[in-house]
mmCIF file of C-alpha atoms in Angstrom:
data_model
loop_
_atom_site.group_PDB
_atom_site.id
_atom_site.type_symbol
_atom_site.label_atom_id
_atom_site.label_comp_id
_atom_site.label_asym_id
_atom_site.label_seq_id
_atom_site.Cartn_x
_atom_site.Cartn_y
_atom_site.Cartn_z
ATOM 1 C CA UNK A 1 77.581 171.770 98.559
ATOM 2 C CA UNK A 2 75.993 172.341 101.990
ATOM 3 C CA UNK A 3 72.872 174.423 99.992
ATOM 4 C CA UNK A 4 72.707 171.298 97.497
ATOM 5 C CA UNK A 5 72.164 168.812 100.563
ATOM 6 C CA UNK A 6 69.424 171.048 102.118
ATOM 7 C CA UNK A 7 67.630 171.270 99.259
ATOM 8 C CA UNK A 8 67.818 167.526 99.283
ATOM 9 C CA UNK A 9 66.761 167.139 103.360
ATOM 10 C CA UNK A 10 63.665 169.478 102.075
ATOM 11 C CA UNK A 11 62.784 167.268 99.038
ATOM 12 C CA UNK A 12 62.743 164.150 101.199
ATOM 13 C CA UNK A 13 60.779 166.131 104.836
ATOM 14 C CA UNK A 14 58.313 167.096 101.736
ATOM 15 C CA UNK A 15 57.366 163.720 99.619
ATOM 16 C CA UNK A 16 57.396 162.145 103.117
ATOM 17 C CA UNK A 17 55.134 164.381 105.308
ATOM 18 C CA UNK A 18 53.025 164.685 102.104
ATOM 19 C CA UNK A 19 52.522 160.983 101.651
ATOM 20 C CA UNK A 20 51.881 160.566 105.312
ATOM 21 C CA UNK A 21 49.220 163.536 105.843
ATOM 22 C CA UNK A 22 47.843 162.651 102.363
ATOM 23 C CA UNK A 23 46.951 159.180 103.611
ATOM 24 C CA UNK A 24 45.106 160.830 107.063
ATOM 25 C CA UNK A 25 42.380 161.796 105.047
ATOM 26 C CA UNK A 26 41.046 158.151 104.245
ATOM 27 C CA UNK A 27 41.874 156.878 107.712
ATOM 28 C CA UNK A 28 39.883 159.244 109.819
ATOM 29 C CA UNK A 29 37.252 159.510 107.316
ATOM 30 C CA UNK A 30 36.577 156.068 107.383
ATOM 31 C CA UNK A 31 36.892 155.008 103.488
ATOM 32 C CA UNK A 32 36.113 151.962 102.820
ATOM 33 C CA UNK A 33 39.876 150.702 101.726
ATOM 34 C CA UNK A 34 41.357 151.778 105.196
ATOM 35 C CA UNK A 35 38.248 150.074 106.919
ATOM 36 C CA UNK A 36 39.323 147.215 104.826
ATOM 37 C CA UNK A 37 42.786 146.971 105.384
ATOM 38 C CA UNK A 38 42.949 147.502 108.974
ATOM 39 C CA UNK A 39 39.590 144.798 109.309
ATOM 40 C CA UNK A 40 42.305 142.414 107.275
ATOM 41 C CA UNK A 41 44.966 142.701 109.966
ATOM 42 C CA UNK A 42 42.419 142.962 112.832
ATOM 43 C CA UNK A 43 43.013 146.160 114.632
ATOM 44 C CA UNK A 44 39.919 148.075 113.038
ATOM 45 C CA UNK A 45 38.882 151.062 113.737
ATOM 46 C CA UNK A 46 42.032 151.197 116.765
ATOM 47 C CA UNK A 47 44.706 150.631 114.680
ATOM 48 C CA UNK A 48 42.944 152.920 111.815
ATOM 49 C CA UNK A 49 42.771 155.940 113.350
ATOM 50 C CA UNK A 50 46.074 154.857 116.252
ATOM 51 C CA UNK A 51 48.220 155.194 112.967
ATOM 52 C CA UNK A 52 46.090 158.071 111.801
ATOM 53 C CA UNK A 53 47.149 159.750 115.260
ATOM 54 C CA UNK A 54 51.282 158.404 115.329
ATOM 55 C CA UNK A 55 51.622 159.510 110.981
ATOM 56 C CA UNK A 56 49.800 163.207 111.730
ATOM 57 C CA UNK A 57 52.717 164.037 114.622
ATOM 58 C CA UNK A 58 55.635 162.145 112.505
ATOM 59 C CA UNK A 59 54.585 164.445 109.676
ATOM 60 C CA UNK A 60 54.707 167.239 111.835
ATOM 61 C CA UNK A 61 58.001 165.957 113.593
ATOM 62 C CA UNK A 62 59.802 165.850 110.000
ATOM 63 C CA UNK A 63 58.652 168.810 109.111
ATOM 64 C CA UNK A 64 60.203 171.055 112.165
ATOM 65 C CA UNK A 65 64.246 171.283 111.320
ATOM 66 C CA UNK A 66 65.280 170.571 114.984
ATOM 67 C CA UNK A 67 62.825 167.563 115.061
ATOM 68 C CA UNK A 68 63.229 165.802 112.067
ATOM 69 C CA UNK A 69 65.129 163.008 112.853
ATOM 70 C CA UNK A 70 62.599 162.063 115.686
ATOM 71 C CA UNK A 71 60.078 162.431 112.841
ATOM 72 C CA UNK A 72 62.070 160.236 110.059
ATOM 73 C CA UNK A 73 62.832 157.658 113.608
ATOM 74 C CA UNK A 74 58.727 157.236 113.883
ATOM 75 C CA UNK A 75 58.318 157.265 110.147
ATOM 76 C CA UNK A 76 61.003 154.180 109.391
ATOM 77 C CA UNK A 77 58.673 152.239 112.270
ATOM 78 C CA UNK A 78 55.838 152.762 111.056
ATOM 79 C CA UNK A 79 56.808 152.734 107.299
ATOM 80 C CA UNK A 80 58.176 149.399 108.681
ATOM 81 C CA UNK A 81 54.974 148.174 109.917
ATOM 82 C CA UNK A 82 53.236 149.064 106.685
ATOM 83 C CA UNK A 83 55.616 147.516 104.184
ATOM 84 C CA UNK A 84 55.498 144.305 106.557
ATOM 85 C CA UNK A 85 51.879 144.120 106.392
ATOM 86 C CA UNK A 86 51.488 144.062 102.939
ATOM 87 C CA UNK A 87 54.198 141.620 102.577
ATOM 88 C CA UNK A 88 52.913 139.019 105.291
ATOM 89 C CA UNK A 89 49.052 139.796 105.521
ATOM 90 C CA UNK A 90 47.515 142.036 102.833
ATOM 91 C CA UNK A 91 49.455 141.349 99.595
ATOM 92 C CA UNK A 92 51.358 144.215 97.932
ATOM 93 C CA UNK A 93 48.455 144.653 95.700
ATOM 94 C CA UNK A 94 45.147 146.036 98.136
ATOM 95 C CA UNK A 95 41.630 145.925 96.595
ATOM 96 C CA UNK A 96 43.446 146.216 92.957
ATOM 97 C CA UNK A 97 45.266 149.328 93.829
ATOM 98 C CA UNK A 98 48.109 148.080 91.444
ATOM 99 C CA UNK A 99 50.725 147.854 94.541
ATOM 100 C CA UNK A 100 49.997 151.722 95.216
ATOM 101 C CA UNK A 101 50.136 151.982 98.621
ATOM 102 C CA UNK A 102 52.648 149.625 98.544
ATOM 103 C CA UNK A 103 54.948 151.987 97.099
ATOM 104 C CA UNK A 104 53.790 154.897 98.685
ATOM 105 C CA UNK A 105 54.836 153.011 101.958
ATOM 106 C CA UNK A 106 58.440 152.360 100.712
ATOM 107 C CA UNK A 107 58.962 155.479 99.128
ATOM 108 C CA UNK A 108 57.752 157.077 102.755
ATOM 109 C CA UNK A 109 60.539 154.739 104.329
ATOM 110 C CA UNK A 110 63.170 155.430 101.719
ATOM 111 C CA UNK A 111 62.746 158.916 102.387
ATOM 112 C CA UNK A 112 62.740 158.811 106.232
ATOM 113 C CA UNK A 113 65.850 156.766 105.678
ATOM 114 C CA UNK A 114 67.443 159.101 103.897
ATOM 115 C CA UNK A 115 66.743 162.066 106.441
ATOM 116 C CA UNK A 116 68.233 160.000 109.211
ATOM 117 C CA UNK A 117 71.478 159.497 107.066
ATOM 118 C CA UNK A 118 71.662 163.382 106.487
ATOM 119 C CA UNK A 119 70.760 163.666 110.582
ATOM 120 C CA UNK A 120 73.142 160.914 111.450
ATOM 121 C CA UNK A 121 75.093 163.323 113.822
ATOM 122 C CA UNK A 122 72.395 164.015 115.847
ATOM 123 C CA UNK A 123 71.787 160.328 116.343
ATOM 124 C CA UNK A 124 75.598 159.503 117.114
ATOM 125 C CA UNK A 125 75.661 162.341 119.640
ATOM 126 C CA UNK A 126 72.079 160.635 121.279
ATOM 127 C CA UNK A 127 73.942 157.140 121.670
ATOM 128 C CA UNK A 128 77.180 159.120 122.197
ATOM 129 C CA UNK A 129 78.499 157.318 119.456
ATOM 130 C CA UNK A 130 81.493 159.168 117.205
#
């Protein structure tokens, strides 16, 4: 059982650093749809390449065993952020991207989720909780 529920915690540190380092690309490049997005909610370029910055080290913070729920903590706010945004300023549906990065933003957070619930120990023992 214990191999089956790593394998799991890998899966999930895996789709949800991908996603989030995949996405670095077209914010510190300066592509047009991340230009657009973050000129929509009106924290361009800051807030372009800010979240650039805070999704490269929560990648890297899931990624590292001993820091991952730090990483999967960042990645539910900022996940949080995203899937807000869309809902209250830029539509689920960005430049007809079919609701793309929509997903992409909930499937991040559904992941990160689901690496604090196999981390939930670590999080008790933090707010010495038992």
């Amino acid at each position: 059982m214990m191999i089956k529920s790593e394998r799991i915690v890998w899966i999930l540190r895996i789709v949800a650093a991908g996603i989030l380092l995949q996405t670095l690309f077209f914010k510190f490049s300066g592509a047009k749809e991340s230009i657009y997005i973050f000129s929509t909610l009106g924290i361009e370029p800051y807030g372009r390449i800010g979240s650039g910055i805070v999704e490269l080290i929560v990648a890297i913070l899931i990624l590292i065993p001993k820091t991952t729920w730090v990483g999967a903590l960042g990645g539910c706010g900022v996940m949080t952020g995203a899937i807000f945004s869309h809902l209250f300023v830029l539509g689920i549906v960005v430049q007809n991207d079919g609701g793309f990065l929509f997903f992409l933003a909930t499937i991040t957070l559904l992941c990160c989720l689901g690496l604090l619930y196999f981390n939930k120990n670590k999080l008790f023992n933090l707010l010495n909780l038992k």
